[in-house]
XYZ file of C-alpha atoms in Angstrom:
248
model
C 127.475 -36.069 56.803
C 126.465 -34.938 53.243
C 122.817 -34.891 52.130
C 123.502 -37.834 49.843
C 124.954 -39.839 52.666
C 122.175 -38.894 55.004
C 119.601 -39.934 52.361
C 121.300 -43.349 52.262
C 121.160 -43.539 56.039
C 117.519 -42.815 56.102
C 116.402 -44.863 53.036
C 118.846 -47.815 53.326
C 120.735 -48.264 56.626
C 117.585 -47.959 58.680
C 115.679 -50.376 56.497
C 113.277 -47.908 54.861
C 112.820 -49.901 51.642
C 110.489 -52.442 53.274
C 108.431 -52.680 50.122
C 111.462 -53.413 47.908
C 110.981 -55.980 45.300
C 107.238 -55.671 45.414
C 104.881 -53.190 44.213
C 102.542 -51.353 46.699
C 99.569 -53.216 45.278
C 101.238 -56.582 45.858
C 102.207 -55.849 49.370
C 98.709 -54.576 50.060
C 97.158 -57.756 48.702
C 99.499 -59.865 50.944
C 98.622 -57.687 53.988
C 94.906 -58.113 53.153
C 95.121 -61.901 52.879
C 97.000 -62.055 56.224
C 94.511 -59.779 57.921
C 91.642 -61.776 56.519
C 93.136 -65.088 57.501
C 93.654 -64.009 61.175
C 90.197 -62.476 61.326
C 88.588 -65.553 59.709
C 90.160 -67.901 62.358
C 88.051 -66.410 65.027
C 84.947 -68.512 64.085
C 84.328 -71.668 62.089
C 81.934 -69.829 59.866
C 84.460 -67.150 58.921
C 87.129 -69.730 58.304
C 85.300 -70.743 55.239
C 86.489 -67.659 53.375
C 90.058 -67.712 54.912
C 91.712 -68.974 51.671
C 89.904 -66.928 49.125
C 91.995 -64.624 46.974
C 91.575 -60.881 47.429
C 92.043 -58.631 44.541
C 92.176 -54.774 45.074
C 90.109 -54.231 41.897
C 87.280 -56.138 43.668
C 87.338 -54.027 46.790
C 85.201 -50.945 47.103
C 87.128 -47.756 48.009
C 90.930 -47.278 48.406
C 93.615 -47.638 50.956
C 94.523 -43.975 50.245
C 92.649 -40.719 50.734
C 94.824 -39.471 47.842
C 96.141 -42.148 45.509
C 98.478 -40.110 43.385
C 102.134 -39.671 44.258
C 102.584 -35.968 45.039
C 105.930 -34.295 45.538
C 106.418 -33.811 49.303
C 109.168 -32.713 51.625
C 110.981 -35.078 53.952
C 112.228 -33.523 57.196
C 114.886 -34.970 59.483
C 114.952 -33.505 62.985
C 112.648 -30.661 61.653
C 115.218 -29.717 58.951
C 114.182 -29.885 55.341
C 116.032 -32.723 53.702
C 114.605 -34.190 50.449
C 111.749 -33.500 48.071
C 110.311 -36.768 46.672
C 106.912 -38.053 45.395
C 104.977 -39.547 48.202
C 101.476 -40.658 49.369
C 100.046 -41.884 52.677
C 98.710 -45.400 52.845
C 96.016 -45.073 55.460
C 95.493 -48.855 55.609
C 99.058 -49.868 56.446
C 99.831 -46.566 58.144
C 102.905 -45.968 55.964
C 104.207 -43.180 53.901
C 105.017 -44.548 50.401
C 107.779 -42.852 48.376
C 108.737 -43.290 44.812
C 112.362 -42.506 43.657
C 113.049 -41.487 40.027
C 115.074 -44.688 39.282
C 112.498 -47.140 40.570
C 109.125 -48.309 39.583
C 108.237 -49.846 42.894
C 107.125 -47.955 45.979
C 109.064 -47.987 49.273
C 107.962 -47.226 52.756
C 109.568 -44.314 54.588
C 111.304 -45.037 57.851
C 108.928 -44.833 60.808
C 110.857 -42.682 63.229
C 109.899 -39.665 65.297
C 112.820 -37.661 63.831
C 111.511 -38.258 60.202
C 108.475 -36.277 59.168
C 106.866 -35.175 55.889
C 104.932 -32.242 54.417
C 102.718 -33.117 51.421
C 99.747 -31.286 50.017
C 100.178 -28.564 52.533
C 99.939 -31.008 55.535
C 102.508 -32.072 57.970
C 102.680 -35.757 58.890
C 104.585 -36.707 62.063
C 105.334 -40.231 63.392
C 104.491 -40.105 67.127
C 103.356 -41.975 70.149
C 99.718 -41.208 71.212
C 97.152 -42.485 73.688
C 94.110 -43.880 71.962
C 90.581 -43.757 73.292
C 91.166 -46.710 75.605
C 94.270 -45.178 77.017
C 96.597 -47.503 75.200
C 99.943 -46.137 73.979
C 100.148 -46.457 70.271
C 102.610 -45.354 67.523
C 101.535 -43.977 64.113
C 101.351 -41.025 61.680
C 99.357 -38.040 62.735
C 98.567 -34.896 60.715
C 99.154 -31.690 62.606
C 96.153 -29.475 61.938
C 96.530 -26.835 64.807
C 99.776 -25.478 66.319
C 99.511 -23.115 69.210
C 101.775 -21.897 72.129
C 100.112 -24.421 74.509
C 98.030 -26.738 72.362
C 98.660 -28.836 69.317
C 95.856 -30.697 67.518
C 96.412 -33.768 65.372
C 94.219 -35.891 63.105
C 94.605 -39.538 62.868
C 93.301 -40.845 59.556
C 92.950 -44.460 58.942
C 91.354 -47.047 56.644
C 90.102 -50.470 57.790
C 89.218 -53.504 55.605
C 85.582 -54.553 56.012
C 84.773 -57.968 54.622
C 81.710 -58.109 52.403
C 78.796 -60.391 53.165
C 76.937 -62.894 50.980
C 73.148 -62.563 51.014
C 71.236 -64.729 53.565
C 68.261 -64.956 51.277
C 67.312 -64.211 47.718
C 65.646 -61.045 48.885
C 68.913 -59.563 50.078
C 71.892 -58.198 47.958
C 75.558 -59.100 48.660
C 77.711 -56.379 50.163
C 81.251 -55.941 48.704
C 84.529 -55.948 50.438
C 85.468 -52.386 51.073
C 87.853 -49.937 52.725
C 86.312 -47.832 55.332
C 87.739 -44.496 56.414
C 87.933 -43.198 59.960
C 89.180 -39.968 61.474
C 90.029 -39.308 65.164
C 91.535 -36.207 66.818
C 94.337 -36.071 69.318
C 95.268 -33.191 71.612
C 98.528 -32.277 73.252
C 99.115 -29.664 75.866
C 102.508 -28.369 76.836
C 104.228 -30.887 74.579
C 102.740 -33.886 76.394
C 101.943 -37.148 74.535
C 98.921 -36.611 72.223
C 95.779 -37.889 73.843
C 92.468 -38.912 72.202
C 90.078 -35.989 72.085
C 86.465 -37.084 72.716
C 83.629 -35.369 70.808
C 81.541 -34.987 74.015
C 81.469 -31.877 76.164
C 81.041 -34.146 79.260
C 84.561 -35.712 78.691
C 86.510 -32.407 78.050
C 87.937 -32.811 81.547
C 89.996 -35.775 80.207
C 92.109 -33.428 78.021
C 91.631 -29.890 79.384
C 92.601 -28.372 82.821
C 89.647 -28.309 85.297
C 89.857 -24.443 85.651
C 89.204 -24.073 81.896
C 86.288 -26.432 81.403
C 83.548 -23.867 82.363
C 84.608 -21.143 79.960
C 85.246 -23.609 77.176
C 81.789 -25.134 77.508
C 80.335 -21.676 77.382
C 82.322 -20.913 74.164
C 81.132 -24.235 72.654
C 77.532 -23.528 73.454
C 77.608 -19.821 72.267
C 79.442 -20.613 69.024
C 77.695 -23.903 68.309
C 80.996 -25.813 68.161
C 80.749 -29.400 66.850
C 83.598 -31.383 68.521
C 83.662 -33.846 65.652
C 84.553 -31.246 63.068
C 88.116 -30.197 62.416
C 87.283 -26.545 61.671
C 85.313 -26.165 64.828
C 88.087 -27.810 66.969
C 90.620 -25.396 65.436
C 88.299 -22.442 66.551
C 87.984 -23.917 70.023
C 91.693 -24.330 70.439
C 92.339 -20.888 69.189
C 90.092 -19.545 71.917
C 91.542 -21.988 74.464
C 94.903 -20.465 73.770
C 93.715 -17.244 75.199
C 92.097 -18.683 78.366
C 93.976 -17.564 81.515
C 94.926 -19.619 84.533
C 91.937 -17.934 86.308
C 89.592 -19.457 83.688
C 88.974 -16.280 81.662
C 89.131 -16.124 77.856
C 89.615 -13.248 75.513
């Protein structure tokens, strides 16, 4: 199959242009209205705002960590395929692409065989086990790649509805997008699993015979398990820990 035909297969045959005939802004507003409506139905009080119109210009923050479309590389089965402007929508968990002949954004096919590299980061679509042990699917950013361990970051944005003041002494809070980052660890190519930021819970992701030496390393080097750079240091060391629980 030629590259041109393969592009058609990825972008068309598999239904990738799910944002066709609508701008990214329009789709986002529709998504927000639906999310707001479902959320508002939970209580009678919240239902009072179910029909209000949401405009992105009135919402604090952004659905994106980087709003600009940046040239990125699409990979199919880990083989470089196509360079195209793209950005990650952290609210809808979609990679939006923009082809030269179109003004509207399209969403890249969500498939484990299709990944992207943009701004020096690799985004993969994968299954993962969240903090409750539920199996989810979504985009993860690979931030550490070792012989045994791989570390991923899950970046997301949620919509938080603003609140009207209860009294004249209080100020209203605006609708806003709130960012969140979680880390996921995989060992020996297993499904990525939520990595807790507590030393007491390391046994949920690391082998029992490595816990002791890893805790010693964490204490000695003042490792913060909520920081990406510290986790990368920890895993670099974990790669050297032997089956007998000794590290280099």
